PDB file of C-alpha atoms in Angstrom:
ATOM      1  CA  UNK W 577       0.022   0.009  -0.019  1.00  0.00           C
ATOM      2  CA  UNK W 578       1.300   3.450  -0.811  1.00  0.00           C
ATOM      3  CA  UNK W 579       1.853   6.224   1.726  1.00  0.00           C
ATOM      4  CA  UNK W 580      -0.954   8.139   0.265  1.00  0.00           C
ATOM      5  CA  UNK W 581      -3.361   5.244   0.848  1.00  0.00           C
ATOM      6  CA  UNK W 582      -2.135   4.905   4.527  1.00  0.00           C
ATOM      7  CA  UNK W 583      -2.620   8.568   5.034  1.00  0.00           C
ATOM      8  CA  UNK W 584      -6.015   8.495   3.531  1.00  0.00           C
ATOM      9  CA  UNK W 585      -7.095   5.582   5.647  1.00  0.00           C
ATOM     10  CA  UNK W 586      -5.854   7.268   8.738  1.00  0.00           C
ATOM     11  CA  UNK W 587      -7.720  10.537   8.020  1.00  0.00           C
ATOM     12  CA  UNK W 588     -10.914   8.654   7.292  1.00  0.00           C
ATOM     13  CA  UNK W 589     -10.557   6.594  10.455  1.00  0.00           C
ATOM     14  CA  UNK W 590      -9.957   9.541  12.636  1.00  0.00           C
ATOM     15  CA  UNK W 591     -12.860  11.475  11.021  1.00  0.00           C
ATOM     16  CA  UNK W 592     -15.327   8.572  11.628  1.00  0.00           C
ATOM     17  CA  UNK W 593     -14.040   8.249  15.223  1.00  0.00           C
ATOM     18  CA  UNK W 594     -14.443  11.966  15.886  1.00  0.00           C
ATOM     19  CA  UNK W 595     -17.928  11.990  14.269  1.00  0.00           C
ATOM     20  CA  UNK W 596     -19.052   8.926  16.330  1.00  0.00           C
ATOM     21  CA  UNK W 597     -17.877  10.542  19.609  1.00  0.00           C
ATOM     22  CA  UNK W 598     -19.830  13.859  18.704  1.00  0.00           C
ATOM     23  CA  UNK W 599     -23.041  11.947  17.811  1.00  0.00           C
ATOM     24  CA  UNK W 600     -22.669   9.937  21.136  1.00  0.00           C
ATOM     25  CA  UNK W 601     -22.225  13.066  23.161  1.00  0.00           C
ATOM     26  CA  UNK W 602     -25.143  14.689  21.442  1.00  0.00           C
ATOM     27  CA  UNK W 603     -27.516  11.864  22.350  1.00  0.00           C
ATOM     28  CA  UNK W 604     -25.922  10.945  25.762  1.00  0.00           C
ATOM     29  CA  UNK W 605     -25.083  14.259  27.420  1.00  0.00           C
ATOM     30  CA  UNK W 606     -23.471  14.244  30.825  1.00  0.00           C
ATOM     31  CA  UNK W 607     -25.894  14.598  33.567  1.00  0.00           C
ATOM     32  CA  UNK W 608     -26.376  17.923  35.518  1.00  0.00           C
ATOM     33  CA  UNK W 609     -24.883  17.884  38.948  1.00  0.00           C
ATOM     34  CA  UNK W 610     -25.935  19.570  42.131  1.00  0.00           C
ATOM     35  CA  UNK W 611     -24.481  19.311  45.639  1.00  0.00           C
ATOM     36  CA  UNK W 612     -25.960  18.970  49.074  1.00  0.00           C
ATOM     37  CA  UNK W 613     -23.963  19.098  52.335  1.00  0.00           C
ATOM     38  CA  UNK W 614     -25.573  15.897  53.906  1.00  0.00           C
ATOM     39  CA  UNK W 615     -23.090  16.055  56.797  1.00  0.00           C
ATOM     40  CA  UNK W 616     -24.228  19.434  58.039  1.00  0.00           C
ATOM     41  CA  UNK W 617     -27.893  18.510  57.777  1.00  0.00           C
ATOM     42  CA  UNK W 618     -27.475  15.110  59.657  1.00  0.00           C
ATOM     43  CA  UNK W 619     -25.130  16.751  62.223  1.00  0.00           C
ATOM     44  CA  UNK W 620     -27.658  19.476  63.001  1.00  0.00           C
ATOM     45  CA  UNK W 621     -30.501  16.972  63.417  1.00  0.00           C
ATOM     46  CA  UNK W 622     -28.157  14.805  65.552  1.00  0.00           C
ATOM     47  CA  UNK W 623     -27.512  17.728  67.914  1.00  0.00           C
ATOM     48  CA  UNK W 624     -31.220  18.485  68.105  1.00  0.00           C
ATOM     49  CA  UNK W 625     -32.046  14.893  68.974  1.00  0.00           C
ATOM     50  CA  UNK W 626     -29.155  14.784  71.368  1.00  0.00           C
ATOM     51  CA  UNK W 627     -30.329  17.897  73.141  1.00  0.00           C
ATOM     52  CA  UNK W 628     -33.795  16.332  73.726  1.00  0.00           C
ATOM     53  CA  UNK W 629     -32.229  13.219  75.371  1.00  0.00           C
ATOM     54  CA  UNK W 630     -32.161  13.524  79.129  1.00  0.00           C
ATOM     55  CA  UNK W 631     -30.936  11.040  81.808  1.00  0.00           C
ATOM     56  CA  UNK W 632     -33.748   9.125  83.335  1.00  0.00           C
ATOM     57  CA  UNK W 633     -36.244   9.745  80.618  1.00  0.00           C
ATOM     58  CA  UNK W 634     -39.197   7.383  80.434  1.00  0.00           C
ATOM     59  CA  UNK W 635     -39.205   4.955  77.553  1.00  0.00           C
ATOM     60  CA  UNK W 636     -42.201   6.535  75.872  1.00  0.00           C
ATOM     61  CA  UNK W 637     -40.331   9.739  75.436  1.00  0.00           C
ATOM     62  CA  UNK W 638     -37.166   7.913  74.236  1.00  0.00           C
ATOM     63  CA  UNK W 639     -39.222   5.917  71.705  1.00  0.00           C
ATOM     64  CA  UNK W 640     -40.587   9.185  70.331  1.00  0.00           C
ATOM     65  CA  UNK W 641     -37.252  10.674  69.901  1.00  0.00           C
ATOM     66  CA  UNK W 642     -36.112   7.480  68.170  1.00  0.00           C
ATOM     67  CA  UNK W 643     -39.148   7.615  65.973  1.00  0.00           C
ATOM     68  CA  UNK W 644     -38.403  11.213  65.203  1.00  0.00           C
ATOM     69  CA  UNK W 645     -34.915  10.224  63.954  1.00  0.00           C
ATOM     70  CA  UNK W 646     -36.338   7.429  61.820  1.00  0.00           C
ATOM     71  CA  UNK W 647     -38.864   9.899  60.361  1.00  0.00           C
ATOM     72  CA  UNK W 648     -36.176  12.417  59.715  1.00  0.00           C
ATOM     73  CA  UNK W 649     -34.155   9.782  57.747  1.00  0.00           C
ATOM     74  CA  UNK W 650     -37.227   9.095  55.448  1.00  0.00           C
ATOM     75  CA  UNK W 651     -37.960  12.765  54.997  1.00  0.00           C
ATOM     76  CA  UNK W 652     -34.319  13.382  54.090  1.00  0.00           C
ATOM     77  CA  UNK W 653     -34.388  10.644  51.434  1.00  0.00           C
ATOM     78  CA  UNK W 654     -37.734  12.022  50.091  1.00  0.00           C
ATOM     79  CA  UNK W 655     -36.367  15.628  49.994  1.00  0.00           C
ATOM     80  CA  UNK W 656     -33.263  14.456  48.127  1.00  0.00           C
ATOM     81  CA  UNK W 657     -35.486  12.600  45.678  1.00  0.00           C
ATOM     82  CA  UNK W 658     -37.903  15.529  45.188  1.00  0.00           C
ATOM     83  CA  UNK W 659     -34.968  17.997  44.619  1.00  0.00           C
ATOM     84  CA  UNK W 660     -33.261  15.717  42.231  1.00  0.00           C
ATOM     85  CA  UNK W 661     -36.467  15.382  40.229  1.00  0.00           C
ATOM     86  CA  UNK W 662     -37.003  19.013  40.415  1.00  0.00           C
ATOM     87  CA  UNK W 663     -33.676  20.041  39.008  1.00  0.00           C
ATOM     88  CA  UNK W 664     -33.375  17.142  36.775  1.00  0.00           C
ATOM     89  CA  UNK W 665     -29.921  16.532  38.087  1.00  0.00           C
ATOM     90  CA  UNK W 666     -27.721  14.088  39.957  1.00  0.00           C
ATOM     91  CA  UNK W 667     -27.132  15.181  43.656  1.00  0.00           C
ATOM     92  CA  UNK W 668     -23.702  14.408  45.096  1.00  0.00           C
ATOM     93  CA  UNK W 669     -22.471  15.043  48.685  1.00  0.00           C
ATOM     94  CA  UNK W 670     -20.697  18.257  48.927  1.00  0.00           C
ATOM     95  CA  UNK W 671     -18.039  16.383  50.913  1.00  0.00           C
ATOM     96  CA  UNK W 672     -17.058  14.519  47.701  1.00  0.00           C
ATOM     97  CA  UNK W 673     -16.211  17.744  45.928  1.00  0.00           C
ATOM     98  CA  UNK W 674     -12.498  18.619  46.350  1.00  0.00           C
ATOM     99  CA  UNK W 675     -12.627  21.903  44.375  1.00  0.00           C
ATOM    100  CA  UNK W 676     -15.300  23.762  42.541  1.00  0.00           C
ATOM    101  CA  UNK W 677     -14.339  25.480  39.275  1.00  0.00           C
ATOM    102  CA  UNK W 678     -14.613  29.195  39.632  1.00  0.00           C
ATOM    103  CA  UNK W 679     -16.320  29.517  36.180  1.00  0.00           C
ATOM    104  CA  UNK W 680     -18.677  26.507  36.378  1.00  0.00           C
ATOM    105  CA  UNK W 681     -19.934  26.180  39.974  1.00  0.00           C
ATOM    106  CA  UNK W 682     -22.180  23.335  40.957  1.00  0.00           C
ATOM    107  CA  UNK W 683     -25.495  24.421  42.357  1.00  0.00           C
ATOM    108  CA  UNK W 684     -25.924  23.956  46.062  1.00  0.00           C
ATOM    109  CA  UNK W 685     -29.377  22.736  47.211  1.00  0.00           C
ATOM    110  CA  UNK W 686     -28.346  22.128  50.953  1.00  0.00           C
ATOM    111  CA  UNK W 687     -30.782  24.829  52.368  1.00  0.00           C
ATOM    112  CA  UNK W 688     -33.699  23.614  50.281  1.00  0.00           C
ATOM    113  CA  UNK W 689     -33.090  19.954  51.169  1.00  0.00           C
ATOM    114  CA  UNK W 690     -32.745  20.870  54.884  1.00  0.00           C
ATOM    115  CA  UNK W 691     -35.975  22.879  54.867  1.00  0.00           C
ATOM    116  CA  UNK W 692     -37.854  20.051  53.252  1.00  0.00           C
ATOM    117  CA  UNK W 693     -36.372  17.321  55.519  1.00  0.00           C
ATOM    118  CA  UNK W 694     -36.972  19.178  58.668  1.00  0.00           C
ATOM    119  CA  UNK W 695     -40.496  20.294  57.766  1.00  0.00           C
ATOM    120  CA  UNK W 696     -43.157  18.813  60.146  1.00  0.00           C
ATOM    121  CA  UNK W 697     -45.450  16.363  58.211  1.00  0.00           C
TER     122      UNK W 697
END
């Protein structure tokens, strides 16, 4: 095979590969991302529940506090699901982000999730 044939084959192969990647990216875009500081939400709830616990409490009150913690876990999960559906995005824990790009910051939904999770239902 001549050098021109090798060159032509290489150019056609590269063009097909690039076109394939462009088409793939067009029909399979990267998901939108948002962050939530789960640790701060859970820590605040933990402090609130710890403050309610007193030595010598009756079992009924302790059971109510434990039920409140379980209810909060379910509400937090529901709030995360609702926010993810509302923004049509993937939510990641803020602790997983090492550095945000100054030009392309990830939206922070911590306050919204916290408000929804701690709302009395």
